[in-house]
Coordinates of C-alpha atoms in Angstrom, one line a residue:
X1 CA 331.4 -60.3 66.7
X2 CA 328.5 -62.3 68.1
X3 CA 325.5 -60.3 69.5
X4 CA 324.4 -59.8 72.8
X5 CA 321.6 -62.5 72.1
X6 CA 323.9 -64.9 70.1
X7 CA 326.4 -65.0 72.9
X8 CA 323.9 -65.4 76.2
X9 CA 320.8 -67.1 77.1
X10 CA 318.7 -64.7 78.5
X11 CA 315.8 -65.0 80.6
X12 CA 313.7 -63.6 83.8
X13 CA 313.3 -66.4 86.8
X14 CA 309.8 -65.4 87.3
X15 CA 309.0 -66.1 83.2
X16 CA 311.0 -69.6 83.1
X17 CA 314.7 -70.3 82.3
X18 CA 313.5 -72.0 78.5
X19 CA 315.9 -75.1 79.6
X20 CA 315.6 -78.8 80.6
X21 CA 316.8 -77.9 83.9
X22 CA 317.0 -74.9 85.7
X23 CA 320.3 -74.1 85.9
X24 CA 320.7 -71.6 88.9
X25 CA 321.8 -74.5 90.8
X26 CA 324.6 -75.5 88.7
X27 CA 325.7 -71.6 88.3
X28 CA 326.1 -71.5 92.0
X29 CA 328.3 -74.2 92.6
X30 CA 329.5 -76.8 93.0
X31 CA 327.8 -76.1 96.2
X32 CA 329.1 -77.8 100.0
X33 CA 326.9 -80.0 101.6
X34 CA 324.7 -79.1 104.7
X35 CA 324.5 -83.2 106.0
X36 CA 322.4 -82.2 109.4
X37 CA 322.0 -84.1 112.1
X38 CA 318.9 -83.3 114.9
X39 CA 316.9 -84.8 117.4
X40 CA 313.8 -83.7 118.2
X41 CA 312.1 -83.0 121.5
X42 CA 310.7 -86.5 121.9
X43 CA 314.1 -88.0 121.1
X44 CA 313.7 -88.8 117.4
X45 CA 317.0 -88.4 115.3
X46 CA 317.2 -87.0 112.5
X47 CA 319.9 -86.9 109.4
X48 CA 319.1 -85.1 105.9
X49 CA 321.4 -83.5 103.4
X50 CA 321.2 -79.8 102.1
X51 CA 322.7 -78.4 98.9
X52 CA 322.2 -74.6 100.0
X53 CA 324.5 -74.6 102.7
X54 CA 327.8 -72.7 103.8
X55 CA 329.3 -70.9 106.7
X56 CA 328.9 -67.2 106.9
X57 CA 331.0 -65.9 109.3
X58 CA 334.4 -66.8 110.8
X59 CA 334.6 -65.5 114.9
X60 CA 332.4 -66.8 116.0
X61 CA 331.9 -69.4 113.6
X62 CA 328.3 -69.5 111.9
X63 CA 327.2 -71.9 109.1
X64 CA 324.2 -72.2 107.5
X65 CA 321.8 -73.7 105.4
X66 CA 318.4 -73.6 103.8
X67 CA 315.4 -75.7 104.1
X68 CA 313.5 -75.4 101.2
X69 CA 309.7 -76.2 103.2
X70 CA 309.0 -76.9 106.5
X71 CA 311.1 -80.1 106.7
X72 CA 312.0 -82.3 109.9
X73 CA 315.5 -80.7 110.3
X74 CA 313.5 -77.6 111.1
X75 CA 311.0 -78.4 112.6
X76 CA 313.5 -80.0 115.0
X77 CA 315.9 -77.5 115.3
X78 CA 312.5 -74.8 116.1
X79 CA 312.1 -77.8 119.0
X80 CA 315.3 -77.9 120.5
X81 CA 318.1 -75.1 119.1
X82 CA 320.5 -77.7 118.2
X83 CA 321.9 -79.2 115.2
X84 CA 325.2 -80.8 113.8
X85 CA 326.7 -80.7 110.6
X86 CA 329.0 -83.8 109.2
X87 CA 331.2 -83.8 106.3
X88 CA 329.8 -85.8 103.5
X89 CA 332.8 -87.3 102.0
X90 CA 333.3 -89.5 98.8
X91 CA 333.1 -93.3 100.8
X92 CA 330.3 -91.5 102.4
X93 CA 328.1 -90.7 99.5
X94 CA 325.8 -93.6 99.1
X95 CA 325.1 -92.9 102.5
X96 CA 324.5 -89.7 102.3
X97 CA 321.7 -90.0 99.9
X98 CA 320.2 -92.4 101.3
X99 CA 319.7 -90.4 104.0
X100 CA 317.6 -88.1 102.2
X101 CA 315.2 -90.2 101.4
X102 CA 311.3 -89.1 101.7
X103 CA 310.3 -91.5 104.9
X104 CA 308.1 -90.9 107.8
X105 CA 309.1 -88.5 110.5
X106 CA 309.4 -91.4 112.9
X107 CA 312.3 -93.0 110.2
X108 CA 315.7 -92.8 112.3
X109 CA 317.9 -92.0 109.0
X110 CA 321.1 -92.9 111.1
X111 CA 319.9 -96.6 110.6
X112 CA 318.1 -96.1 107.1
X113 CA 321.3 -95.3 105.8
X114 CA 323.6 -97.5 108.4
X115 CA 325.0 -95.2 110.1
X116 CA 326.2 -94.7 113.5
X117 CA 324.9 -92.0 116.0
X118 CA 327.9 -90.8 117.9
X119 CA 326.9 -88.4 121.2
X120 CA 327.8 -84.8 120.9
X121 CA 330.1 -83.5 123.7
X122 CA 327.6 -79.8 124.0
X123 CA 324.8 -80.1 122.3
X124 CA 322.3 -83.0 122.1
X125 CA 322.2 -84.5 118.6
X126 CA 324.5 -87.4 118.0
X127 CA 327.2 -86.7 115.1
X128 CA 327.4 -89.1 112.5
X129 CA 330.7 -91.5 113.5
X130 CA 331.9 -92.1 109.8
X131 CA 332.2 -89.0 109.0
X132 CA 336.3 -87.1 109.5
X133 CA 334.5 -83.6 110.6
X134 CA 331.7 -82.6 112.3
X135 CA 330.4 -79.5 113.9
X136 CA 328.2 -79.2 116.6
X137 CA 325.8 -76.0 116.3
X138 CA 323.2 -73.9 118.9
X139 CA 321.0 -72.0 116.5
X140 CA 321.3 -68.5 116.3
X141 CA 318.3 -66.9 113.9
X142 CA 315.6 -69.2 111.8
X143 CA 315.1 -66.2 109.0
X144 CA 311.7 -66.4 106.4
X145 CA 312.9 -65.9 103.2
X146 CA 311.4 -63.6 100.7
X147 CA 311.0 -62.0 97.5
X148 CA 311.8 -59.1 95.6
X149 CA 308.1 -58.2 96.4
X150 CA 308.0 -58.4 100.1
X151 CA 306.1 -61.4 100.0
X152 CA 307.4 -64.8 102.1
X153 CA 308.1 -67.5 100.1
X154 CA 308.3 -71.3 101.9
X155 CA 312.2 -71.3 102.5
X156 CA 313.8 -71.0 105.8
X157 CA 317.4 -69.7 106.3
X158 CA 319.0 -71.7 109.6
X159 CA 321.9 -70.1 111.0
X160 CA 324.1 -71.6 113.9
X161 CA 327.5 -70.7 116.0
X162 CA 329.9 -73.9 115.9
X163 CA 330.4 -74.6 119.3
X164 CA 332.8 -77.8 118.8
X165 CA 334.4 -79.1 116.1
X166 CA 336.0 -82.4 115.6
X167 CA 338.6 -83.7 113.2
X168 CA 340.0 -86.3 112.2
X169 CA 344.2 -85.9 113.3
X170 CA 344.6 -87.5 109.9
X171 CA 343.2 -84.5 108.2
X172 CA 345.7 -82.0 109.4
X173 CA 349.0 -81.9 108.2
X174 CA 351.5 -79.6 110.1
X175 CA 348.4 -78.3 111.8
X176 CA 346.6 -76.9 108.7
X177 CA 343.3 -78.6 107.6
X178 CA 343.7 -80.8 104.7
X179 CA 340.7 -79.8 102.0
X180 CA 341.5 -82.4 99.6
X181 CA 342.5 -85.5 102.2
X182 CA 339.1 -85.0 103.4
X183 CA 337.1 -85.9 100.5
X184 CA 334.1 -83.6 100.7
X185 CA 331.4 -84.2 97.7
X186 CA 329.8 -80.6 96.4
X187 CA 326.2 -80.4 94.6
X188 CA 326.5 -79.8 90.7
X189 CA 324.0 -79.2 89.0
X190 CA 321.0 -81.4 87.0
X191 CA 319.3 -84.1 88.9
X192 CA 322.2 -85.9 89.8
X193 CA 325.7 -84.4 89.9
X194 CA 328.3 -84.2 92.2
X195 CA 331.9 -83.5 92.1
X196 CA 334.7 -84.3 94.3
X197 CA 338.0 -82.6 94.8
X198 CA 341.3 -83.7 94.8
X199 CA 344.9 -82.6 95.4
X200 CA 344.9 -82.0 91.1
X201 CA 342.1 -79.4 91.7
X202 CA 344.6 -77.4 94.4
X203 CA 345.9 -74.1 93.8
X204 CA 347.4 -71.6 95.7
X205 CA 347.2 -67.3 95.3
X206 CA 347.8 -65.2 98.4
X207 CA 346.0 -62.0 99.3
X208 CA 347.4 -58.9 97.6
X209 CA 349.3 -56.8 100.1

């Protein structure tokens, strides 16, 4: 039998992972993506991607996402106390990173990436038309992240009740919300990687009772 060392790479974050890439984001994944839309108080839209995203909490509804430095999503959403995520799908993708391109903060992404503002119904940022889901968002806490020792590190955890959500009809199918119809793309891990998911992926395993 293989020792502990044979079978594991082992190593402490703070002393480097000894790998090409770091691979703590390909461990936790493949993660959703966090594709926000904001305004900000002067009336200049927003639209950036984030891989550390999810929803924490189910009544009320709360997603969430991470902004790894004081970015314009933040900045914006510390402005106003609105944001909106939209499903970044397959046919969407290009788009989508595009979108999170390093411009200017006066760069409308919506039209750097061709894509069409549509108006909210509660909150002020427009959703982004082309995509089958999105969910409008008040935000609830803006956390500081830190570390083990106490001290704040440059990350910024942004939580936010869902207040409406919109989907496309064609998406649910006897009422249930189809996962794989909708085409969502998940972060992998290295530079570049993504995965999609499709109906082969599906499995099904009920709660114990």
């Amino acid at each position: 039998m293989n020792t502990e060392s044979e079978r594991f790479h082992t190593y402490l974050p703070r002393e480097g992972h000894g790998l090409p890439h770091d691979p703590f984001n390909a461990i936790i994944g493949p993660r959703p993506i966090g594709w926000m839309s904001t305004r900000s108080a002067s009336g200049v839209l927003n639209l950036a991607p984030y891989s550390f995203f999810n929803a924490f909490n189910y009544t009320p509804p709360i997603v969430g996402f991470s902004s790894l430095g004081r970015k314009d999503t933040l900045r914006n959403i510390e402005e106003t106390g609105e944001f909106v995520w939209n499903l970044a799908t397959r046919p969407l993708a290009e788009a989508m990173n595009q979108s999170c391109a390093a411009v200017p903060f006066d760069v409308d992404e919506f039209d750097l990436a061709g894509l069409t503002p549509l108006a909210s119904q509660v909150v002020t940022p427009p959703r982004v038309a082309e995509s089958p889901v999105t969910m409008e968002c008040r935000c609830t806490q803006i956390v500081q992240l830190r570390g083990a020792d106490g001290a704040d590190i440059p990350s910024w955890l942004v939580l936010g009740e869902v207040v409406a959500v919109h989907i496309e009809r064609s998406l649910l199918k006897d009422g249930i919300y189809d996962t794989a119809a909708g085409q969502p793309i998940l972060r992998g891990g290295g530079p570049a990687d993504y995965f999609s998911i499709g109906e082969a992926q599906r499995f099904r395993m009920f709660r114990p009772r």
